[in-house]
Coordinates of N, CA and C in Angstrom, one line a residue:
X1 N -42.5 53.1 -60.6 CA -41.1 52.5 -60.7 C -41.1 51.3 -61.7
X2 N -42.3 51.0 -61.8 CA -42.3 49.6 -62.4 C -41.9 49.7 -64.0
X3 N -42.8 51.2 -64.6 CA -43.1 51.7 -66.0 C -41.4 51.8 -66.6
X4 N -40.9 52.8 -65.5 CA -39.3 53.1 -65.9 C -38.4 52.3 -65.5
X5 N -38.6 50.9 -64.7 CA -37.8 49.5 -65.2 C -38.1 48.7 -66.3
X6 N -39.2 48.7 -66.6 CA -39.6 48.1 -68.4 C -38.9 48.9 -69.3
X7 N -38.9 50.0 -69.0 CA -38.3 51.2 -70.5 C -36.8 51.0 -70.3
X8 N -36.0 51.0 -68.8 CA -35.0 50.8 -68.9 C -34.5 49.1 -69.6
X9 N -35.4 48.2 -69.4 CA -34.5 47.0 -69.9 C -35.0 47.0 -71.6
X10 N -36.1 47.6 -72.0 CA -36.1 48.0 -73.2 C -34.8 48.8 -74.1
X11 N -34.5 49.6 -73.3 CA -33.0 50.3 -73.7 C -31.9 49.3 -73.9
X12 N -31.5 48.6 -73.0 CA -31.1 47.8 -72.9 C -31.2 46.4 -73.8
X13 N -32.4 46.2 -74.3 CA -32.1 45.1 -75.4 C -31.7 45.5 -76.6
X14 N -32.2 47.1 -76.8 CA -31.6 47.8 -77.8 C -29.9 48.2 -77.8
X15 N -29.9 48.5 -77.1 CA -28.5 49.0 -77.0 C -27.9 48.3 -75.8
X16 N -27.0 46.9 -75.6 CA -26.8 46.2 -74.6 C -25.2 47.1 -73.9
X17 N -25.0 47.9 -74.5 CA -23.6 48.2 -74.1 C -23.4 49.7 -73.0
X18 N -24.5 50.1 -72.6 CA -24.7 51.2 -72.2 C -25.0 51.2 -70.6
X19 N -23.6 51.6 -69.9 CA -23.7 51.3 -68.5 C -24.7 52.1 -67.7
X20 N -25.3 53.5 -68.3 CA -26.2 54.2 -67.5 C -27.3 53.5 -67.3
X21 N -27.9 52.8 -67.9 CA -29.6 52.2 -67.4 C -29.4 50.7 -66.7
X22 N -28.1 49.8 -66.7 CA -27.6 49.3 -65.8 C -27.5 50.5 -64.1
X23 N -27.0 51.2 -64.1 CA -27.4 51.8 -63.3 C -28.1 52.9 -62.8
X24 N -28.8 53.1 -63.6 CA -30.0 53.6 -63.0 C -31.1 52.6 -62.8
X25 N -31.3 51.3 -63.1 CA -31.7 49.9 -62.1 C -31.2 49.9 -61.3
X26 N -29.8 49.7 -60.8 CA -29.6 49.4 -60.0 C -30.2 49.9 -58.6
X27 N -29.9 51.6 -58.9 CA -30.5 52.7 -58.4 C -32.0 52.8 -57.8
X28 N -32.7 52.2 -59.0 CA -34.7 51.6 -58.8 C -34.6 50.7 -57.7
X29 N -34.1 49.5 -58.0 CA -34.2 48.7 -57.3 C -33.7 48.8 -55.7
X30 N -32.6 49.2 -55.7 CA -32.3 49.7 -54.2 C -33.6 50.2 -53.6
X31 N -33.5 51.4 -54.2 CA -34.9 52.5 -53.7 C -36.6 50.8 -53.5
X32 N -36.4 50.4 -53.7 CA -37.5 49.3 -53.8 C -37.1 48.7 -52.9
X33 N -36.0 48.5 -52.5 CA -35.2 47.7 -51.4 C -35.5 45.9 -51.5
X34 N -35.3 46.2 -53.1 CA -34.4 45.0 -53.3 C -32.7 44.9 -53.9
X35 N -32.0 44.6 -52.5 CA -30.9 45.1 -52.8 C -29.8 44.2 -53.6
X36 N -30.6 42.9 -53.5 CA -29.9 41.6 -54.2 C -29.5 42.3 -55.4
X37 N -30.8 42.5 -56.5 CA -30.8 42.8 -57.5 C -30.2 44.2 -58.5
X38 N -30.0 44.9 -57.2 CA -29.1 46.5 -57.5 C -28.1 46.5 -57.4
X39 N -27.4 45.1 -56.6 CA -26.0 44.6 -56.5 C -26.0 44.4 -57.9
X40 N -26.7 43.5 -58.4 CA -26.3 42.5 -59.4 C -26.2 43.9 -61.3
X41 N -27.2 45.0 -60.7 CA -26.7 45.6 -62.1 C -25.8 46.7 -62.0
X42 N -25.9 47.2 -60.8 CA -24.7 48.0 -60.1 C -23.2 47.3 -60.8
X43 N -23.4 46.2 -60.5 CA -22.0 45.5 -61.4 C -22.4 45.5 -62.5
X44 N -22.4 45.0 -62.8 CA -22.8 45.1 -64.5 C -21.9 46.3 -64.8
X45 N -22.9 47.5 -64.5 CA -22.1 49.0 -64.6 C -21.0 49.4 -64.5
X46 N -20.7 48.6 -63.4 CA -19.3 48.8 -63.2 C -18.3 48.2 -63.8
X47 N -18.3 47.1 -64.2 CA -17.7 46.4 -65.1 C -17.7 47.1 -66.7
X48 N -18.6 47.6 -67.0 CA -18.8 48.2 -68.1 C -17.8 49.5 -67.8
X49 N -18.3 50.5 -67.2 CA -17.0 51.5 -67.2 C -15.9 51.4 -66.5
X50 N -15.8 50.6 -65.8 CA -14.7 49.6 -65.2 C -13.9 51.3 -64.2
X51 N -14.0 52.1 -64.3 CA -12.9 53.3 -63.5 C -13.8 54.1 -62.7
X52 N -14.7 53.6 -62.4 CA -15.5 54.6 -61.8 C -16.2 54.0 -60.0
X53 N -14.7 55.0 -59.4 CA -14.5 54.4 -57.9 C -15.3 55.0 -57.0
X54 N -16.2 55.6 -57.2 CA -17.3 55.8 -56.6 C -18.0 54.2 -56.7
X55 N -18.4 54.0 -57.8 CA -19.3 52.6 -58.0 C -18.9 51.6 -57.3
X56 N -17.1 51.5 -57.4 CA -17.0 50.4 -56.9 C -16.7 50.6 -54.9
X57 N -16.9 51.6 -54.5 CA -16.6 51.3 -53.2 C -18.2 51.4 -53.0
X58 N -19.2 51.5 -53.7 CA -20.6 51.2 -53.0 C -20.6 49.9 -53.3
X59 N -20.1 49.3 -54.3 CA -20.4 47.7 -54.6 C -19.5 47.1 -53.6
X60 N -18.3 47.8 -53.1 CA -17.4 47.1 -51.5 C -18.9 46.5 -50.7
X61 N -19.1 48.0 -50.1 CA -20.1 48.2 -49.2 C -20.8 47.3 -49.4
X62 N -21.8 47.3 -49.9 CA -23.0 46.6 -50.1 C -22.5 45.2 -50.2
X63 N -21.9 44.3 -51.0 CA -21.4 43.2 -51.0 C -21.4 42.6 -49.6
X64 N -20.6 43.3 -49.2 CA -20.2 42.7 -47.6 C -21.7 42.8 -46.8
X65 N -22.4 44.3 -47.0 CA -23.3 44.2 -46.5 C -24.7 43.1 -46.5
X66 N -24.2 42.4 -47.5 CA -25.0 41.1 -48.2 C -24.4 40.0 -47.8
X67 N -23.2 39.9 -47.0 CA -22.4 38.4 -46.9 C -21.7 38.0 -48.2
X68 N -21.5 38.8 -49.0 CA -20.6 38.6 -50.1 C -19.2 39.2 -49.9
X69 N -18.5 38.4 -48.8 CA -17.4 38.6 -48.8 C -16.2 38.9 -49.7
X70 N -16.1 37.7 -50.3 CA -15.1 37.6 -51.3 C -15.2 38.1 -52.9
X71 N -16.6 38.6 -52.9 CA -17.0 39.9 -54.0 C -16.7 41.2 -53.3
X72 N -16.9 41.2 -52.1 CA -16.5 42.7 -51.2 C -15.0 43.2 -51.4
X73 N -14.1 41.8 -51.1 CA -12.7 42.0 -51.5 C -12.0 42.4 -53.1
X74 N -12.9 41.9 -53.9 CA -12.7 42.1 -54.9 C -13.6 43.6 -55.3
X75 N -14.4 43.9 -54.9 CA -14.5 45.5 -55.2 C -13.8 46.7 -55.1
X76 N -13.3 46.1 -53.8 CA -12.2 47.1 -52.7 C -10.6 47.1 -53.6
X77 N -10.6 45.3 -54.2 CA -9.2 45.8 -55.1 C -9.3 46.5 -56.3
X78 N -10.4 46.5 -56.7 CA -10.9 47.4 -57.8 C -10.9 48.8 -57.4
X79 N -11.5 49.2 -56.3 CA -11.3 50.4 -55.9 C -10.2 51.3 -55.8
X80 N -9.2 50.6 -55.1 CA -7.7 50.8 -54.8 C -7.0 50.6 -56.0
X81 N -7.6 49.9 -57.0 CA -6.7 50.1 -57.9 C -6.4 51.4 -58.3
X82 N -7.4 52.2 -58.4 CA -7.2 53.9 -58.4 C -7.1 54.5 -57.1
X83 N -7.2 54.2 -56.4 CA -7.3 54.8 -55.2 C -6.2 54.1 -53.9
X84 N -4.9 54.1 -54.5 CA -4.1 53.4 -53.8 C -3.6 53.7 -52.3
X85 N -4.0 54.7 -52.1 CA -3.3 55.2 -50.7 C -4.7 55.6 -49.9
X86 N -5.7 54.9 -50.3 CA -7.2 55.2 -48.8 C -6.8 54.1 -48.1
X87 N -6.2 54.8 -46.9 CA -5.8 54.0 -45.9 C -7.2 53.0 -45.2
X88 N -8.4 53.6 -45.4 CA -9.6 53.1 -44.8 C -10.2 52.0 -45.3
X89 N -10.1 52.5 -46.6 CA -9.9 51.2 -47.8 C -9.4 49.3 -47.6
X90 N -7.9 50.4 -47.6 CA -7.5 49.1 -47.7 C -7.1 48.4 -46.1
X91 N -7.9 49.2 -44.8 CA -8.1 49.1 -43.5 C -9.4 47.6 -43.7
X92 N -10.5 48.4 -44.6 CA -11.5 47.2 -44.6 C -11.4 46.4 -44.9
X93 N -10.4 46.2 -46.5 CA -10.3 45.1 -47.0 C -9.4 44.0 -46.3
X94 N -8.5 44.5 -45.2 CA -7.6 43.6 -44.4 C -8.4 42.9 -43.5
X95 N -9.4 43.5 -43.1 CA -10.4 42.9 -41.7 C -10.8 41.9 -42.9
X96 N -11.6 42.2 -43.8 CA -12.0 41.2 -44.7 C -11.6 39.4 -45.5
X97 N -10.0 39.8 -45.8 CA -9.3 38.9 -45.2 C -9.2 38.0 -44.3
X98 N -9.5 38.6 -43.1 CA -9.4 38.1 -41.6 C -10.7 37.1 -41.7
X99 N -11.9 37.9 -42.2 CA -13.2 37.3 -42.0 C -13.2 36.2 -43.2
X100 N -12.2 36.0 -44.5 CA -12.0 34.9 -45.3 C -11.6 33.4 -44.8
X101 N -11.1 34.2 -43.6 CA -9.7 33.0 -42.8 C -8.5 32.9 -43.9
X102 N -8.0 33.9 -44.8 CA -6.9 34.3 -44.8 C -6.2 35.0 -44.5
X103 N -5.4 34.4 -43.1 CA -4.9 35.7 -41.8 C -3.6 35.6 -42.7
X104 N -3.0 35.1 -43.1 CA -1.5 35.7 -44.1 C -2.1 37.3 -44.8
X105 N -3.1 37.0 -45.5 CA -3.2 37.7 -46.3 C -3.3 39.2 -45.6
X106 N -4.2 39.0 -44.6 CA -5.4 40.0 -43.4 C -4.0 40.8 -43.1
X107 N -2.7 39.6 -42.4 CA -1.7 40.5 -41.5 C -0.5 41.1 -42.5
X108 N -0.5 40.4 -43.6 CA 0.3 41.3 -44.6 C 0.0 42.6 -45.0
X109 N -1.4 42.8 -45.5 CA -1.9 44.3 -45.5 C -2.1 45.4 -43.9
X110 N -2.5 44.7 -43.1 CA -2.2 45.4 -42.1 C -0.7 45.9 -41.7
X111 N 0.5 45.2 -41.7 CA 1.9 45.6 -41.7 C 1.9 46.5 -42.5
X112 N 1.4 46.2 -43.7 CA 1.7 47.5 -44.7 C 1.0 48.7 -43.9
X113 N 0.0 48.6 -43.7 CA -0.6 50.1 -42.9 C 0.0 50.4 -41.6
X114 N 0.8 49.8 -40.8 CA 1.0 49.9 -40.0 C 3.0 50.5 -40.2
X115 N 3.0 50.2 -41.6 CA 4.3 51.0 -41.8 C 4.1 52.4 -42.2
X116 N 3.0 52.5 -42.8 CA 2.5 53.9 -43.6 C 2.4 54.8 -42.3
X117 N 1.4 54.0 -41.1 CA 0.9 55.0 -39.8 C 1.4 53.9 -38.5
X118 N 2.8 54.1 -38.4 CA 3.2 53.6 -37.5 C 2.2 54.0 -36.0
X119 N 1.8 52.9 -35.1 CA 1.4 53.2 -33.6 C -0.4 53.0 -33.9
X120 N -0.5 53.0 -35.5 CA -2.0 53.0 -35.9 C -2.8 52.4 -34.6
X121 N -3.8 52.6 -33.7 CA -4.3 51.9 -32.6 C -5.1 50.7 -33.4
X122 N -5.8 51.3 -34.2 CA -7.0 50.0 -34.7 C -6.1 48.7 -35.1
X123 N -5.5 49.3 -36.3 CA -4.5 48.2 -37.3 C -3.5 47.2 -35.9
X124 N -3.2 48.0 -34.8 CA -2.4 47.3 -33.8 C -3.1 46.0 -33.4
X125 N -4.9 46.8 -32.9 CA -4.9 45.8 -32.5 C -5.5 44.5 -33.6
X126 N -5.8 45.1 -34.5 CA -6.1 43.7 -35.8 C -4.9 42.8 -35.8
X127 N -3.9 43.4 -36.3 CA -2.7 42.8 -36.1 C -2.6 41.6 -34.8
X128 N -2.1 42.3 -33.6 CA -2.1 41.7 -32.3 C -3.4 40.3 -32.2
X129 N -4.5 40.6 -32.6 CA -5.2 39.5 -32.7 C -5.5 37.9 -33.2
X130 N -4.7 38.7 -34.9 CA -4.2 37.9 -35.9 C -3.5 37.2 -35.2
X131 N -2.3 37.6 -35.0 CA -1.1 37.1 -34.2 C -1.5 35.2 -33.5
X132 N -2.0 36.1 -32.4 CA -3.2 35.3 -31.3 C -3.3 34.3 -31.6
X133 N -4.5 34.5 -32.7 CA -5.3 33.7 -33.2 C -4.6 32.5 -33.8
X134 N -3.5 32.7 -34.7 CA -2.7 32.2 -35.5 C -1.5 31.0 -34.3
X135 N -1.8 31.1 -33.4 CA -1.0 30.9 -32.4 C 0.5 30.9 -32.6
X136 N 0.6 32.7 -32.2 CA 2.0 33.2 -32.3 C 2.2 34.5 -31.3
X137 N 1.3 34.3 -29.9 CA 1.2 35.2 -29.0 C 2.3 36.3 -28.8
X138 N 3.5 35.6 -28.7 CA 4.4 36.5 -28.6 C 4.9 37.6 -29.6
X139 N 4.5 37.5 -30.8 CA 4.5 38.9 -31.6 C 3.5 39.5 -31.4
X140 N 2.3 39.1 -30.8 CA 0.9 39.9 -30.5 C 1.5 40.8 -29.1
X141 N 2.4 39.8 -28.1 CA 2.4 41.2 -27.2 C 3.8 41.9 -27.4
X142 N 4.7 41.6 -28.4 CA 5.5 42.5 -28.7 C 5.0 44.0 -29.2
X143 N 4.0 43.4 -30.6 CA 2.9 44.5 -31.2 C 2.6 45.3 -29.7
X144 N 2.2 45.1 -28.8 CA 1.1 45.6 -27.7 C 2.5 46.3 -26.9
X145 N 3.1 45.8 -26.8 CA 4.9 46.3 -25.6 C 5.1 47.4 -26.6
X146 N 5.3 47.3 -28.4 CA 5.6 48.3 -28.7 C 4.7 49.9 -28.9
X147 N 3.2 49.6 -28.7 CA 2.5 50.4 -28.4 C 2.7 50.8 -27.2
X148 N 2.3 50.3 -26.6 CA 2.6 51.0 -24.9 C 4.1 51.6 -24.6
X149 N 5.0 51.3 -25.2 CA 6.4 51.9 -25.2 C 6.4 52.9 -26.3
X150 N 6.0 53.3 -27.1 CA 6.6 54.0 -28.8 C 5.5 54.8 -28.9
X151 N 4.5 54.5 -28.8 CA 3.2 55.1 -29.2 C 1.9 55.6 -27.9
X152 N 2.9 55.9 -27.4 CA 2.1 56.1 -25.8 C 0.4 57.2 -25.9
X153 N 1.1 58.1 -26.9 CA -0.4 59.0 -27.4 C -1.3 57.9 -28.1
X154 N -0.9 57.2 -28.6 CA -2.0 56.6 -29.6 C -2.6 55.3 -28.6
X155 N -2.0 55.4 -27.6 CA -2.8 53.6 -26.9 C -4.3 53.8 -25.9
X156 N -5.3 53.5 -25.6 CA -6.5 53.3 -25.1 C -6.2 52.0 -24.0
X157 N -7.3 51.5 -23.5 CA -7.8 50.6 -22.4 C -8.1 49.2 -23.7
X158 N -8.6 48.8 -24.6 CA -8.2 47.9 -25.0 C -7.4 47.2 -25.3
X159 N -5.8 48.3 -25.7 CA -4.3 47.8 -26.0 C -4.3 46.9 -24.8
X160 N -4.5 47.8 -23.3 CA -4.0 47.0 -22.0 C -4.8 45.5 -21.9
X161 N -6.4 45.7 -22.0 CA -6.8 44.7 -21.7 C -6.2 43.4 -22.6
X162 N -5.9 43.8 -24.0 CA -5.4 42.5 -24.8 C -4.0 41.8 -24.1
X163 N -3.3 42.9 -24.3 CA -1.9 42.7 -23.3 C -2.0 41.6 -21.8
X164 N -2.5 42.7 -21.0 CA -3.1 41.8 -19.4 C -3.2 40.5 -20.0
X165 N -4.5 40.4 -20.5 CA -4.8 38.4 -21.4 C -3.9 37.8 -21.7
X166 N -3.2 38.5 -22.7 CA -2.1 37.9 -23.0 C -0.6 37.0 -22.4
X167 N -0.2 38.2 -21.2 CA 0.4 37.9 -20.4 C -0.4 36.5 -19.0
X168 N -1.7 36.6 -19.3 CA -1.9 35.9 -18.5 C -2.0 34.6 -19.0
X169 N -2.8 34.3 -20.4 CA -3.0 33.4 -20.7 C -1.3 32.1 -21.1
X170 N -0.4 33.4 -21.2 CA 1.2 32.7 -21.1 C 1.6 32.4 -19.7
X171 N 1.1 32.5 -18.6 CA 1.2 32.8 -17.0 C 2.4 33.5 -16.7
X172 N 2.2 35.1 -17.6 CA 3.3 36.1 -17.0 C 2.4 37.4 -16.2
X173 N 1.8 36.4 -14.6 CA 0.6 36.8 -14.1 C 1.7 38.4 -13.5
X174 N 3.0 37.9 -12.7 CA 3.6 39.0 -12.9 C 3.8 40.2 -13.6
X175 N 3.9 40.1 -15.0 CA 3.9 41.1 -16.0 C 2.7 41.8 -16.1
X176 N 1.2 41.2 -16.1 CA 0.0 41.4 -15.7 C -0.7 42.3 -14.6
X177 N 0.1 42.0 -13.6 CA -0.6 42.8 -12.4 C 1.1 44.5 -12.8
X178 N 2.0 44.3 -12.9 CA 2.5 45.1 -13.3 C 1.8 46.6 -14.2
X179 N 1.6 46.0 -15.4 CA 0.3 46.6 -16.5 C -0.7 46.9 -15.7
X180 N -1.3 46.2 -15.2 CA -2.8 46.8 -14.2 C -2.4 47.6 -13.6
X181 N -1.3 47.9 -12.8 CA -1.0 48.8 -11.6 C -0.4 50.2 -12.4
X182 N 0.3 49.7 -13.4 CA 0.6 51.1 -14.2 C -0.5 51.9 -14.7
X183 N -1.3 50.7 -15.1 CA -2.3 51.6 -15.5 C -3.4 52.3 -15.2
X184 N -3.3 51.6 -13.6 CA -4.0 52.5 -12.7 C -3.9 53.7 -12.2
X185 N -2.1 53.6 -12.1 CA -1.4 55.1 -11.9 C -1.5 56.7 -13.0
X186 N -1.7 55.6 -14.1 CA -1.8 56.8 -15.5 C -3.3 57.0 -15.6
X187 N -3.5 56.3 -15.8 CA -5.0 56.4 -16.7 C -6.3 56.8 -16.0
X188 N -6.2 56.2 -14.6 CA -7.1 56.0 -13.7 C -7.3 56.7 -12.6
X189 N -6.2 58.2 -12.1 CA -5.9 58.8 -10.8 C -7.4 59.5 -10.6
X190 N -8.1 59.8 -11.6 CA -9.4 60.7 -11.2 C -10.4 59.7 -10.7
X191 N -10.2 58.6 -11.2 CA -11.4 57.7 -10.8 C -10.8 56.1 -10.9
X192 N -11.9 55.4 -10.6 CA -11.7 54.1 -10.5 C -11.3 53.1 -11.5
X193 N -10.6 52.2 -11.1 CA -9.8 50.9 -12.0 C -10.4 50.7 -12.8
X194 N -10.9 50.0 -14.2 CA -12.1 49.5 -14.5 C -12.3 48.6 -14.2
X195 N -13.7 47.9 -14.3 CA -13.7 46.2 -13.6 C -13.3 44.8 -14.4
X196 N -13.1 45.0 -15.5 CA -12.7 43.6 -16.1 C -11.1 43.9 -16.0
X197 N -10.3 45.5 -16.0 CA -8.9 45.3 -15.2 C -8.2 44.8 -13.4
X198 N -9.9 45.1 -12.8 CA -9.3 44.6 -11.4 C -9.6 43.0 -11.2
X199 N -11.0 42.8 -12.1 CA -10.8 41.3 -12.7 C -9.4 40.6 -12.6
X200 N -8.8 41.1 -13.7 CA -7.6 40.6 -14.4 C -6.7 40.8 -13.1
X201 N -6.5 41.7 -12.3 CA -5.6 41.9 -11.4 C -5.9 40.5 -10.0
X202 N -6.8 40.5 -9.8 CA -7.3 39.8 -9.0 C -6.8 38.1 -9.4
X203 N -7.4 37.8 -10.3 CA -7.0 36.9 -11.0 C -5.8 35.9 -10.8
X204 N -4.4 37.4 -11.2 CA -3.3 37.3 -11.4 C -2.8 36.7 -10.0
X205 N -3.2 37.3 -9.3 CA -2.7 37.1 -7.7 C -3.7 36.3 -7.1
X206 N -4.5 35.2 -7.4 CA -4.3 34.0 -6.9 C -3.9 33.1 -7.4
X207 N -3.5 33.2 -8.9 CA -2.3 32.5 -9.3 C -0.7 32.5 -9.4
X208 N -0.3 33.8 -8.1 CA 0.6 34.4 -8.1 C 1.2 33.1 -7.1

């Protein structure tokens, strides 16, 4: 490996403009698993042919995979710049956001996905979280009211668990044991409650 990283940076002093032996380092070095450094000419490359969205959603990946956040988000807009409608895409880059601590930014691109795939479960509950977090509870359990009402195929046992919290943490222990008991009626007739729902139920009613 070592012989055909000397020849490649040899090419390279010769001819500085040629994104193939940028990445085909890049490529060495990974395989060596040093991955700092296959980031670092991986870009290079990429920057050099600048359109080539394969490269830049491995440079997403990896970035993040490194704690390079805010190079992660900027690969992903590079990505999307050709590839505007990968919902998964621009799914990661929103979480990403989130993990910036810019939840404006995080919950703006989530709306957008959540207009494209209305009832989306994931994006709901990113969303709903955001919300939360931001302390603005009550559009988190509107988000969560309008899943459980609109999108009844698309909702799971997390929507409820956020909801239950929610309502409880506002002391609408009432509304809480409500949701628990529905959702014991739907979800749960073959078998048993789960336990962090009869938790929550329990809960509700000694602060009833």
């Amino acid at each position: 490996h070592q012989q055909a990283i000397d020849l490649l940076l040899e090419v390279i002093r010769s001819v500085p403009n040629l994104a193939d032996p940028y990445n085909t380092l890049g490529t060495l070095h990974e395989t060596l698993g040093k991955h700092k450094e296959a980031l670092n000419f991986y870009m290079i490359a990429a920057h050099m042919t600048g359109n080539d969205v394969g490269l830049w959603h491995k440079l997403a990946t990896m970035s993040a995979e490194q704690g390079y956040i805010r190079q992660a988000v900027y690969c992903w807009s590079k990505f999307l710049s050709k590839e505007r409608d990968d919902f998964e895409a621009r799914f990661t880059r929103a979480q990403l956001y989130g993990v910036l601590r810019e939840g404006w930014k995080a919950k703006g691109q989530f709306q957008q996905l959540l207009g494209k795939e209305p009832g989306h479960p994931e994006v709901v509950k990113e969303l709903a979280r955001l919300y939360n977090e931001d302390g603005d509870p009550s559009t988190a359990i509107e988000l969560l009211e309008t899943q459980l009402r609109d999108h009844y195929d698309k909702l799971d046992l997390t929507h409820i668990n956020m909801l239950a919290d929610l309502y409880i943490n506002l002391g609408h222990h009432d509304n809480a044991v409500k949701l628990v008991n529905r959702t014991e009626e739907v979800f749960c007739s073959q078998g048993d409650l789960p336990i962090d729902l009869q938790v929550r139920r329990g809960t509700c009613y000694l602060n009833m």
